[in-house]
PDB file of C-alpha atoms in Angstrom:
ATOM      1  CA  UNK L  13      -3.278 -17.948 -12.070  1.00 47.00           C
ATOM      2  CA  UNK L  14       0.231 -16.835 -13.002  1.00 53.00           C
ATOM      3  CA  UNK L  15       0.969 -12.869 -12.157  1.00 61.00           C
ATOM      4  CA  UNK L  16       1.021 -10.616 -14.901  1.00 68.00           C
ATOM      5  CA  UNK L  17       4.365  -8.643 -15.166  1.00 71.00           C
ATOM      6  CA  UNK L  18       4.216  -4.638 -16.108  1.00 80.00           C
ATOM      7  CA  UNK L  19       7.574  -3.677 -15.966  1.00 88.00           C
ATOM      8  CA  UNK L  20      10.661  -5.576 -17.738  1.00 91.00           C
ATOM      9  CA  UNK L  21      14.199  -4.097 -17.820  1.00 91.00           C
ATOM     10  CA  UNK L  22      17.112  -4.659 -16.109  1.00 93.00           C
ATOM     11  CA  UNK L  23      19.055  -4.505 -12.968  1.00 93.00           C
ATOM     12  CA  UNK L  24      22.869  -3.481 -12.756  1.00 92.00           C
ATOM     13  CA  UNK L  25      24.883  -2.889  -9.953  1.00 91.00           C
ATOM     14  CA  UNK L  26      28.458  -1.526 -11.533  1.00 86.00           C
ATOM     15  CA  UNK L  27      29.223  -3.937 -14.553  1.00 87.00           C
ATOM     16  CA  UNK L  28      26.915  -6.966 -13.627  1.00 90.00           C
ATOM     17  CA  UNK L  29      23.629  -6.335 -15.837  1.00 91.00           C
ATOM     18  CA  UNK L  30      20.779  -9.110 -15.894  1.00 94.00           C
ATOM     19  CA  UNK L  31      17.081  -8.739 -17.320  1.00 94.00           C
ATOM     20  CA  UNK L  32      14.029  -8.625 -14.898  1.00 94.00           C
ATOM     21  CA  UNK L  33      10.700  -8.068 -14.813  1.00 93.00           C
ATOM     22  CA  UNK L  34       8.572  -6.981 -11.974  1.00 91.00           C
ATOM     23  CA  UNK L  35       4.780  -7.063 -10.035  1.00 91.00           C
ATOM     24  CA  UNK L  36       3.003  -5.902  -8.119  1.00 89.00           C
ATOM     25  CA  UNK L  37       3.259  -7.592  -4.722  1.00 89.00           C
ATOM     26  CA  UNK L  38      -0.560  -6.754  -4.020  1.00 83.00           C
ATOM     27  CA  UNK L  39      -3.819  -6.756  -5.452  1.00 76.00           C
ATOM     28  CA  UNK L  40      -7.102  -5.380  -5.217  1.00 69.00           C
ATOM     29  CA  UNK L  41      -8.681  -7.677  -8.072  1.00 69.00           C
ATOM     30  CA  UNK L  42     -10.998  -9.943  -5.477  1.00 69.00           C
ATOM     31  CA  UNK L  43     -12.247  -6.790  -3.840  1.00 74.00           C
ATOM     32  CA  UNK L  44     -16.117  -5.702  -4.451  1.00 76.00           C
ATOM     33  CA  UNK L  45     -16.580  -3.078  -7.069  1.00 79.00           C
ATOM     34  CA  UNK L  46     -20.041  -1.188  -6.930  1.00 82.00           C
ATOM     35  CA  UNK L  47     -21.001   1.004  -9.826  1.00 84.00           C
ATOM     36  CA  UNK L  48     -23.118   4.410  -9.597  1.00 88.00           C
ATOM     37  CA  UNK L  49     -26.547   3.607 -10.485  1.00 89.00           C
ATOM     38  CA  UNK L  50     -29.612   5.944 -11.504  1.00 87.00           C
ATOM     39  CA  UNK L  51     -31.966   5.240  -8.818  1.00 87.00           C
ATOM     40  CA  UNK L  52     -35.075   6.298 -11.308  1.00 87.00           C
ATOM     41  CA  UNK L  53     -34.491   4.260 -14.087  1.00 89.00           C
ATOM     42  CA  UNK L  54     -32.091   1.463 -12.749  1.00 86.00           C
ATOM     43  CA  UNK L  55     -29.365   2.158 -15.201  1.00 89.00           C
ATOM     44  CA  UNK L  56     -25.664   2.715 -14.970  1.00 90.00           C
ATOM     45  CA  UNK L  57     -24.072   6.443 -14.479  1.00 89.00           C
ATOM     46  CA  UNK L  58     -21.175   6.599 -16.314  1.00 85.00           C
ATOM     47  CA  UNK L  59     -18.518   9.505 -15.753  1.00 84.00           C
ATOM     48  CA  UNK L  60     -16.954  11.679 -18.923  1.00 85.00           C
ATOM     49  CA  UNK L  61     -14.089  14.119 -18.790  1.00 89.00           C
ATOM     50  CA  UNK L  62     -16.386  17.739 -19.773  1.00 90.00           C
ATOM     51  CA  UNK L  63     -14.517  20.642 -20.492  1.00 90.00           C
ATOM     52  CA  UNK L  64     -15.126  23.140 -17.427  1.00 86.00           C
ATOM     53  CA  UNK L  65     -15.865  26.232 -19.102  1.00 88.00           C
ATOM     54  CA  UNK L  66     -18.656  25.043 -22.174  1.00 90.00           C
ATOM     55  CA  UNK L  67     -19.398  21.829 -20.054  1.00 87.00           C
ATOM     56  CA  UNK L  68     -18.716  19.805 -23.397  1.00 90.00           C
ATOM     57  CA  UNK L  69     -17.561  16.081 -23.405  1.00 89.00           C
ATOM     58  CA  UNK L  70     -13.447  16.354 -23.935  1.00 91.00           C
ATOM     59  CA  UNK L  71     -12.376  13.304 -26.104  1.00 88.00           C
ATOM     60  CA  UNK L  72      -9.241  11.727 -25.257  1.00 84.00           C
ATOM     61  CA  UNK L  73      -6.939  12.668 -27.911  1.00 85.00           C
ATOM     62  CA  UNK L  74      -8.106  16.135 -27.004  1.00 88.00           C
ATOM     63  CA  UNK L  75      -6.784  15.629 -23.188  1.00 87.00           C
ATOM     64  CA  UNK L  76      -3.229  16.378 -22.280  1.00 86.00           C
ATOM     65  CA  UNK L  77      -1.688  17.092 -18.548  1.00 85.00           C
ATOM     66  CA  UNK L  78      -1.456  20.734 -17.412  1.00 86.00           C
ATOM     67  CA  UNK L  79       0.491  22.143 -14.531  1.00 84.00           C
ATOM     68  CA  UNK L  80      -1.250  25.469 -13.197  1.00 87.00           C
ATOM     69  CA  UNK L  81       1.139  28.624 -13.388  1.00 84.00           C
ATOM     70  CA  UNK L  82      -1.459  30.927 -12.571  1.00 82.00           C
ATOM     71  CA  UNK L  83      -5.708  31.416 -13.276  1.00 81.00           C
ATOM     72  CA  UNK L  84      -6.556  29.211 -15.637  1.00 80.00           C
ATOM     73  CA  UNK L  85      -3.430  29.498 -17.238  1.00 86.00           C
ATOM     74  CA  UNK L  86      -1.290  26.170 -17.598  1.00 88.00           C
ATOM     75  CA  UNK L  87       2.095  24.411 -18.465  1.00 88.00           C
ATOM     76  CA  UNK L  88       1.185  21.363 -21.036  1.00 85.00           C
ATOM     77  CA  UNK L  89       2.319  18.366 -21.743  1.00 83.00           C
ATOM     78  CA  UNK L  90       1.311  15.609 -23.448  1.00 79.00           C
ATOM     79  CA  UNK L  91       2.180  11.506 -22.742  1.00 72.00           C
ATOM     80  CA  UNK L  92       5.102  11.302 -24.923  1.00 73.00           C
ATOM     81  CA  UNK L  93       7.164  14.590 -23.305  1.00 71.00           C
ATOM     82  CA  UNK L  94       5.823  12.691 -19.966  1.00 67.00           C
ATOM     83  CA  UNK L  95       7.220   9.170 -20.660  1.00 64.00           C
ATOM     84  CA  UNK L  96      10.609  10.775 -21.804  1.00 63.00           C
ATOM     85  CA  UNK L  97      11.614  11.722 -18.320  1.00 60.00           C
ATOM     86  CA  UNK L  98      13.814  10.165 -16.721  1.00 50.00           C
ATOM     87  CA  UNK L  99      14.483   7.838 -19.608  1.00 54.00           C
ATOM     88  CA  UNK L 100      17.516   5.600 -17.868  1.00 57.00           C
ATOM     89  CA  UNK L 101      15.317   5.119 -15.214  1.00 61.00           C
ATOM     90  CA  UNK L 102      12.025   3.719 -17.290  1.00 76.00           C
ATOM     91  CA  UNK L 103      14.010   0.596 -18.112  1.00 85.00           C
ATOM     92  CA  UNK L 104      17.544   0.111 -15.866  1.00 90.00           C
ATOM     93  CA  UNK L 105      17.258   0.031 -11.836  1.00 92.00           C
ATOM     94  CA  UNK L 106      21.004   0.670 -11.804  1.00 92.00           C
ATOM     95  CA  UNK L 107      21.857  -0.003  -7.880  1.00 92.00           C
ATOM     96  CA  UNK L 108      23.639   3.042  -6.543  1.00 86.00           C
ATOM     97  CA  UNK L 109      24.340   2.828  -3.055  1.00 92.00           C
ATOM     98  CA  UNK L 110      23.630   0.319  -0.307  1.00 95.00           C
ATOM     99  CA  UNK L 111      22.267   0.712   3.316  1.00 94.00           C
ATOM    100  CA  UNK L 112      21.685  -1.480   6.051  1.00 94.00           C
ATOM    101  CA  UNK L 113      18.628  -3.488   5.553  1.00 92.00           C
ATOM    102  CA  UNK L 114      17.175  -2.537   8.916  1.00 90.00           C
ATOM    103  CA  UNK L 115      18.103   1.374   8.997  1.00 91.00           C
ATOM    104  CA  UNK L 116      14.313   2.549   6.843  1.00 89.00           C
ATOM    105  CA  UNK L 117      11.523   2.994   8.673  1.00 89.00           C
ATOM    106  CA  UNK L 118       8.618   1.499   7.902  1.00 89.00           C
ATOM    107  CA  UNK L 119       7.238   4.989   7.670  1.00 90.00           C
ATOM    108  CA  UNK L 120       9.269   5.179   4.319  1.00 91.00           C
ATOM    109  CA  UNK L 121       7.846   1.767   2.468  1.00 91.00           C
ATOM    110  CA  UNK L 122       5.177   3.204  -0.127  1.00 91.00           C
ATOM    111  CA  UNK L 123       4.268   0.047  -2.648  1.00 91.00           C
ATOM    112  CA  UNK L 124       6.255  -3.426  -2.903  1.00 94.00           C
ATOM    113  CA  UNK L 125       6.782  -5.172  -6.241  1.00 94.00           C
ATOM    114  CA  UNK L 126       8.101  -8.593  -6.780  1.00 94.00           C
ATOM    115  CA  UNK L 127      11.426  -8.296  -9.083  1.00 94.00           C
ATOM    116  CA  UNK L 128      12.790 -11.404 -10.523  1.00 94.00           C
ATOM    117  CA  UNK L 129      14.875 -12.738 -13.490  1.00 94.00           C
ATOM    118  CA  UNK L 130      13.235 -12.633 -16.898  1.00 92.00           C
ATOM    119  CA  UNK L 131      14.837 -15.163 -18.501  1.00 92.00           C
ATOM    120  CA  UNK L 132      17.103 -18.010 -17.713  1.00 94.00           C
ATOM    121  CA  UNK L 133      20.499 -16.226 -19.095  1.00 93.00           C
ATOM    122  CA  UNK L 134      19.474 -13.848 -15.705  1.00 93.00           C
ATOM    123  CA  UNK L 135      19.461 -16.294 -13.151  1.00 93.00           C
ATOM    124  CA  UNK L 136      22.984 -16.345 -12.313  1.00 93.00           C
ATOM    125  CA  UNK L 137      24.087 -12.727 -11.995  1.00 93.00           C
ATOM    126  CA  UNK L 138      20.415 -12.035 -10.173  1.00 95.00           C
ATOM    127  CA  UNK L 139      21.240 -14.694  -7.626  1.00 94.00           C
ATOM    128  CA  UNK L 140      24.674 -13.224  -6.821  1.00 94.00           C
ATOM    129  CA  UNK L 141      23.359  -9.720  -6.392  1.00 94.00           C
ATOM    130  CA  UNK L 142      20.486 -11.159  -4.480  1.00 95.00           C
ATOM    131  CA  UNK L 143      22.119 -13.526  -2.349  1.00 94.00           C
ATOM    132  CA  UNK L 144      25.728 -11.084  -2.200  1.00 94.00           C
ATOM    133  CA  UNK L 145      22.789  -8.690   0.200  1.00 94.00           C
ATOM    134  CA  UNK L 146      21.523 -11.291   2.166  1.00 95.00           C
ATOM    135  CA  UNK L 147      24.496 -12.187   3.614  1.00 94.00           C
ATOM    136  CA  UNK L 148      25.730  -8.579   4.341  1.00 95.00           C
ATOM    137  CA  UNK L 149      22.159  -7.859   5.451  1.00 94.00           C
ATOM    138  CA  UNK L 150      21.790  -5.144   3.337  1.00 95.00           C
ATOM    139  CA  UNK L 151      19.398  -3.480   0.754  1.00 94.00           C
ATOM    140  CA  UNK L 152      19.764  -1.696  -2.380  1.00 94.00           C
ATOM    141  CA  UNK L 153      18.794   1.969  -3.197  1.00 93.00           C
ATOM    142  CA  UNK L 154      18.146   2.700  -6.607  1.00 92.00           C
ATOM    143  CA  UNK L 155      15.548   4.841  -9.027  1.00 89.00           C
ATOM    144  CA  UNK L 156      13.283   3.519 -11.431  1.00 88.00           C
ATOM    145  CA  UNK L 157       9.876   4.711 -13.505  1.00 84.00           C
ATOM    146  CA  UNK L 158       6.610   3.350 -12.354  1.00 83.00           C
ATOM    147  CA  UNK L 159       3.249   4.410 -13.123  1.00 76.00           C
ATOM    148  CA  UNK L 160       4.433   7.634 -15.081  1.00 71.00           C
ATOM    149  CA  UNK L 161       6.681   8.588 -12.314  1.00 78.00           C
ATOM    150  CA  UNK L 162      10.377   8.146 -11.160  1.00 82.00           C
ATOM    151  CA  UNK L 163      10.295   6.504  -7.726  1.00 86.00           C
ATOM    152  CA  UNK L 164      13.083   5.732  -5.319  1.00 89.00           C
ATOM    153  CA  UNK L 165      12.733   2.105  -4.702  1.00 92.00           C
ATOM    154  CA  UNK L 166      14.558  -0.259  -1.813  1.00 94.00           C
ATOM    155  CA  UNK L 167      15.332  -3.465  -3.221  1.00 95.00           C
ATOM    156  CA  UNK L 168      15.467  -6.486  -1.067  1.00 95.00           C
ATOM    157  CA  UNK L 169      16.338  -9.901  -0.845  1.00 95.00           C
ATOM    158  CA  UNK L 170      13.353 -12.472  -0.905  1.00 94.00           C
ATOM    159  CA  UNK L 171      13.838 -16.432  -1.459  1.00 91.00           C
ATOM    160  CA  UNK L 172      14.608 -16.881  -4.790  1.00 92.00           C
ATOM    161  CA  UNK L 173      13.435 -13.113  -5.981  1.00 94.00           C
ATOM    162  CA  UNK L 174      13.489  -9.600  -4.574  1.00 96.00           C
ATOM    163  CA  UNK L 175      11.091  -7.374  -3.035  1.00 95.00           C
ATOM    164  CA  UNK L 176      10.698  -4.028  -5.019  1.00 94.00           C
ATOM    165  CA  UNK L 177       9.494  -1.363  -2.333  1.00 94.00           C
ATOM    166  CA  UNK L 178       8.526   2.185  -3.747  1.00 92.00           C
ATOM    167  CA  UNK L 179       9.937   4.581  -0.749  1.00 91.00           C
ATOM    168  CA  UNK L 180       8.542   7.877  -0.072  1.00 89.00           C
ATOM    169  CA  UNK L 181      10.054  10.718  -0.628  1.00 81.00           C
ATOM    170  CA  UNK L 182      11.530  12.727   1.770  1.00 77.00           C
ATOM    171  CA  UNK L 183       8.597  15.756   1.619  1.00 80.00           C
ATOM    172  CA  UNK L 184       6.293  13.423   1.554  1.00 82.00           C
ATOM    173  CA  UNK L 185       7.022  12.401   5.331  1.00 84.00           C
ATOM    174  CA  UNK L 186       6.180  14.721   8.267  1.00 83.00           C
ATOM    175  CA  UNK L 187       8.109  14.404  11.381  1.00 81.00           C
ATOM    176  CA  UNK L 188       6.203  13.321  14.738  1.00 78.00           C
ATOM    177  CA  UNK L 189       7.461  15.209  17.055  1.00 78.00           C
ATOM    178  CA  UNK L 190       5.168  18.179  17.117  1.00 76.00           C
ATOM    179  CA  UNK L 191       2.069  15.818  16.449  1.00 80.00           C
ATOM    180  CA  UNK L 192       3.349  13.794  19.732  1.00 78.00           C
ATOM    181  CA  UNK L 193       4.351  16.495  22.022  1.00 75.00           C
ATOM    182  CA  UNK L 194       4.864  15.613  25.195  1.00 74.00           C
ATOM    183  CA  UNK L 195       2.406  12.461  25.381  1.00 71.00           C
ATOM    184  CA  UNK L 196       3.709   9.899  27.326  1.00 68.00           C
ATOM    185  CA  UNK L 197       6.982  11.793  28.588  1.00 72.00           C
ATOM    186  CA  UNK L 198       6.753  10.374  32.445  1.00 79.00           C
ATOM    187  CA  UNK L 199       7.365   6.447  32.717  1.00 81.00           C
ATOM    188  CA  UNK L 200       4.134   3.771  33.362  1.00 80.00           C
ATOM    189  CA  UNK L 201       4.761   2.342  36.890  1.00 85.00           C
ATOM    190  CA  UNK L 202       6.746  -0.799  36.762  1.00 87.00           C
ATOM    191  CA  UNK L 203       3.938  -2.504  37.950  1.00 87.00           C
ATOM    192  CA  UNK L 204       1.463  -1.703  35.430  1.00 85.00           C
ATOM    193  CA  UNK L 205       4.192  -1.903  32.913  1.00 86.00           C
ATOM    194  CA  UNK L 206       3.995  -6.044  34.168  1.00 89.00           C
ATOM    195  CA  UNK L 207       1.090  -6.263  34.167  1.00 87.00           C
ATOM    196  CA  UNK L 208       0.460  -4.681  30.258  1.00 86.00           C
ATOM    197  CA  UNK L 209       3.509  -6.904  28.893  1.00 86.00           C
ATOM    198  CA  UNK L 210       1.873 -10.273  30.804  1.00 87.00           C
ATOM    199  CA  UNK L 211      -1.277  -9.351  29.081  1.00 85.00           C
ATOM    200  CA  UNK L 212       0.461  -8.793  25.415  1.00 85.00           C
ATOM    201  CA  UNK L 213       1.956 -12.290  26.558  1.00 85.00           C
ATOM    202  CA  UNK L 214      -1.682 -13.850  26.832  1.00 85.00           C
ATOM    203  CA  UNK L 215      -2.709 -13.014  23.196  1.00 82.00           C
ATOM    204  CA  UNK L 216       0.316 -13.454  21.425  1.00 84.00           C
ATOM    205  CA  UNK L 217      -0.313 -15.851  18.349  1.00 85.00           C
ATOM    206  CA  UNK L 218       1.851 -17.129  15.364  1.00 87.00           C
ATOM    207  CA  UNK L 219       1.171 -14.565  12.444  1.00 81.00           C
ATOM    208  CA  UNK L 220      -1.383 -15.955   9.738  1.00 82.00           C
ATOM    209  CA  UNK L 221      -3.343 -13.124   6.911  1.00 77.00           C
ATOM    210  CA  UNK L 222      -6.403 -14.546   8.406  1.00 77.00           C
ATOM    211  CA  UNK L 223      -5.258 -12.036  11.400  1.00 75.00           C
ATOM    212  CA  UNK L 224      -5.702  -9.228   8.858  1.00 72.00           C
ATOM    213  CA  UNK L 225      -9.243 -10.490   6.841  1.00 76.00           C
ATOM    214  CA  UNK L 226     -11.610  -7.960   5.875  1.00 70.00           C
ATOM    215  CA  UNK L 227     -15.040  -8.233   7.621  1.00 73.00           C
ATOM    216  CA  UNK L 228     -16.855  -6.027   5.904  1.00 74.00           C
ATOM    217  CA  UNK L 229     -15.997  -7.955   2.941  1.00 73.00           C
ATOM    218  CA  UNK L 230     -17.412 -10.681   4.238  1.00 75.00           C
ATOM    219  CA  UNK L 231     -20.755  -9.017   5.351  1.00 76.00           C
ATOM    220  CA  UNK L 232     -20.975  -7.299   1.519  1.00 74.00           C
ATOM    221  CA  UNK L 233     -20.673 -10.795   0.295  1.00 74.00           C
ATOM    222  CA  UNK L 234     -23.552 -12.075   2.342  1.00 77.00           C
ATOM    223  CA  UNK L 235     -25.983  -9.076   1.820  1.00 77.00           C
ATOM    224  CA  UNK L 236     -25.489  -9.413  -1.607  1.00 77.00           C
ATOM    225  CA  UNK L 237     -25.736 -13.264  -1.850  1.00 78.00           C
ATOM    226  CA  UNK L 238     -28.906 -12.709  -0.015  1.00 81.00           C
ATOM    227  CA  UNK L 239     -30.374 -10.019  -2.394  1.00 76.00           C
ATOM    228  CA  UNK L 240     -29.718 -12.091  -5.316  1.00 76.00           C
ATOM    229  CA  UNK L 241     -32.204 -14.212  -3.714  1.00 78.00           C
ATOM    230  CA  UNK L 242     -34.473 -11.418  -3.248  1.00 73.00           C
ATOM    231  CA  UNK L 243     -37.266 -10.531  -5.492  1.00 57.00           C
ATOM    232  CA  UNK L 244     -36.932  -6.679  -3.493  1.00 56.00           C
ATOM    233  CA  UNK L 245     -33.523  -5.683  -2.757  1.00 51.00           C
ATOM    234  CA  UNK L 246     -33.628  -3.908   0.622  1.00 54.00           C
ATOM    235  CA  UNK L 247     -31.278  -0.761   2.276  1.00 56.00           C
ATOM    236  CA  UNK L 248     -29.356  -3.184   4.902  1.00 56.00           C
ATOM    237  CA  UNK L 249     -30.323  -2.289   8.323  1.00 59.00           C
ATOM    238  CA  UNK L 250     -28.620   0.438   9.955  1.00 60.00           C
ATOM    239  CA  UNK L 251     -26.091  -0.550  12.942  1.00 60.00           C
ATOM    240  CA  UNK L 252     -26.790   0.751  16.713  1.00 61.00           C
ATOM    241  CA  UNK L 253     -24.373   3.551  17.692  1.00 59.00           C
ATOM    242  CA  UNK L 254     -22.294   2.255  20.038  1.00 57.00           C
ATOM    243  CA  UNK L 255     -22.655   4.695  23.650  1.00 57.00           C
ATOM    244  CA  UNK L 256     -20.048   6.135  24.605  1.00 52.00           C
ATOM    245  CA  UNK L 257     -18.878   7.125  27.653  1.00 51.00           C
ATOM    246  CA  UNK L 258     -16.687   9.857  28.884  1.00 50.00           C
ATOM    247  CA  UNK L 259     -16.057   8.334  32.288  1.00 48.00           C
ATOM    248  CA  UNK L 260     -11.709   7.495  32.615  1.00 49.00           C
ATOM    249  CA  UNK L 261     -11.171   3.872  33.922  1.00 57.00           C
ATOM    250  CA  UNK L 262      -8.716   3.316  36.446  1.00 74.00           C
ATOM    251  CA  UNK L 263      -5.675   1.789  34.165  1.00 74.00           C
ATOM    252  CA  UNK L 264      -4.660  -0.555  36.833  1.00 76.00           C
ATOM    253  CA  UNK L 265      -8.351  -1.968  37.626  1.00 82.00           C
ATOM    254  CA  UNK L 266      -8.634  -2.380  33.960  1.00 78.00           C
ATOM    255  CA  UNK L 267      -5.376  -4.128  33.607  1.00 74.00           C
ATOM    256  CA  UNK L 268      -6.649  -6.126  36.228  1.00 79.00           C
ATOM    257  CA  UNK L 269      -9.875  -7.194  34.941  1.00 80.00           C
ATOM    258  CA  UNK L 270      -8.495  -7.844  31.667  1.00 79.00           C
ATOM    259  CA  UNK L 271      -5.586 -10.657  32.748  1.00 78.00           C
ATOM    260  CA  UNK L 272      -8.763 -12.380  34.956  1.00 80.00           C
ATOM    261  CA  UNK L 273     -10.788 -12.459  31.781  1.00 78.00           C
ATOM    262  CA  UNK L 274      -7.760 -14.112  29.717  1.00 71.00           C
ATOM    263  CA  UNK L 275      -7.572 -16.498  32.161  1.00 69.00           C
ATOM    264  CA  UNK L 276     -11.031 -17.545  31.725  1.00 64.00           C
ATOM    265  CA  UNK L 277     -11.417 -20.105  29.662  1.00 60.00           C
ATOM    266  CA  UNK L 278     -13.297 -19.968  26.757  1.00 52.00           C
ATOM    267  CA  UNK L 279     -13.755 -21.315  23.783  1.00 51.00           C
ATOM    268  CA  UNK L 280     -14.241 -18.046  21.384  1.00 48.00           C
ATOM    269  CA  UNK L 281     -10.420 -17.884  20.665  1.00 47.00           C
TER     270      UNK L 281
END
């Protein structure tokens, strides 16, 4: 099934303007969705916006967005003041500066979006813009409005399209140091530093998503394929608590005992 677009505007970089439209990159559409259920009478709870003081039902033309400026006291606005923001930025990603493609962090990357042409007229300017940073390996930094909010956003080259990331912004990212301290300061022994990286070696494997499937997913799936089954639905069975144990293993008799048992053959991997 083709992706739906949500976003169509354009992208300019100085005097080169082309129309695009954008995606998200992910989706959460094929994950399980449970609803809130009345365990008395088997029906559906349903959730309503109540107004906190008479505990009345608040209809939605009634609702606007308040930001507190003291007890109960609030600055209001309503959608329209909220989608005028930032107006250039709701429909024109208008590439300001560059940066090397490899100078972000990861830490930074918030959402990615596929961006790509809208419309064959596009195709030609989008290509040199896209293909003009993947040959100086860098990205672009611009601003645009998502989800009712103006986002910086990396753009970078991807085949024939771009990837869209949403970046964090800058106090929205707390520095490490003080969470790290002084973990790790003195150096691993060289030895057990061979030993770690010859273990890494042995489970090395060519990147696939199935490395990164959700088994509890999968379990959900199969309780509930069994309960449809089922004339009695039934609480799943609790899992064991796995013991724990305080005692601090030797790091070179466990690297040890893990390169033997790689060794090993088997036939579970």
């Amino acid at each position: 099934m083709a992706q739906r677009v949500f976003w169509k505007g354009y992208l300019k970089l100085s005097l080169v303007t082309c129309r695009v439209s954008m995606t998200p990159a992910v989706t959460e559409s094929s994950k399980l969705r449970f609803h809130n259920i009345n365990s008395q009478t088997g029906n559906r709870v349903v959730s309503r916006y109540v107004d906190a003081v008479t505990g009345k039902p608040v209809d939605d033309e009634d609702q606007m967005r308040g930001y507190p400026r003291g007890e109960d006291d609030y600055v209001l606005f309503d959608d329209e003041e909220l989608d005028e923001v930032a107006l250039e930025s709701t429909r024109t990603i208008d590439i300001e500066r560059f940066v090397p493609a490899s100078s972000i962090d990861w830490i930074w990357y918030d959402s990615p979006h596929y961006l790509a042409p809208a419309d064959k007229v596009s195709e030609e300017a989008f290509a040199v813009i896209r293909e003009a940073m993947a040959k100086s390996g860098t990205a672009g930094i611009s601003r645009v409005v998502l989800y009712r909010r103006e986002h910086a956003v990396l753009l970078l080259p991807l085949d024939r399209g771009m990837l869209a990331w949403t970046l964090r912004y800058g106090d929205e990212v707390r520095g490490g140091e003080e969470f790290f301290g002084d973990a790790g300061k003195d150096e691993p022994s060289a030895r057990a530093l061979t030993m770690m990286k010859k273990l890494i070696g042995e489970r090395i494997e060519k990147w696939s998503p199935s490395l990164v499937e959700d088994p509890v997913e999968d379990r959900l799936h199969a309780i509930i394929k069994a309960r449809k089954k089922s004339t009695k639905a039934k609480a799943p069975p609790k899992k064991a608590e796995p013991r724990r144990s305080d005692n601090v293993i030797d790091i070179m008799s466990a690297l040890r005992k893990s390169l033997a048992s790689e060794k090993k053959p088997s036939g579970k991997r």
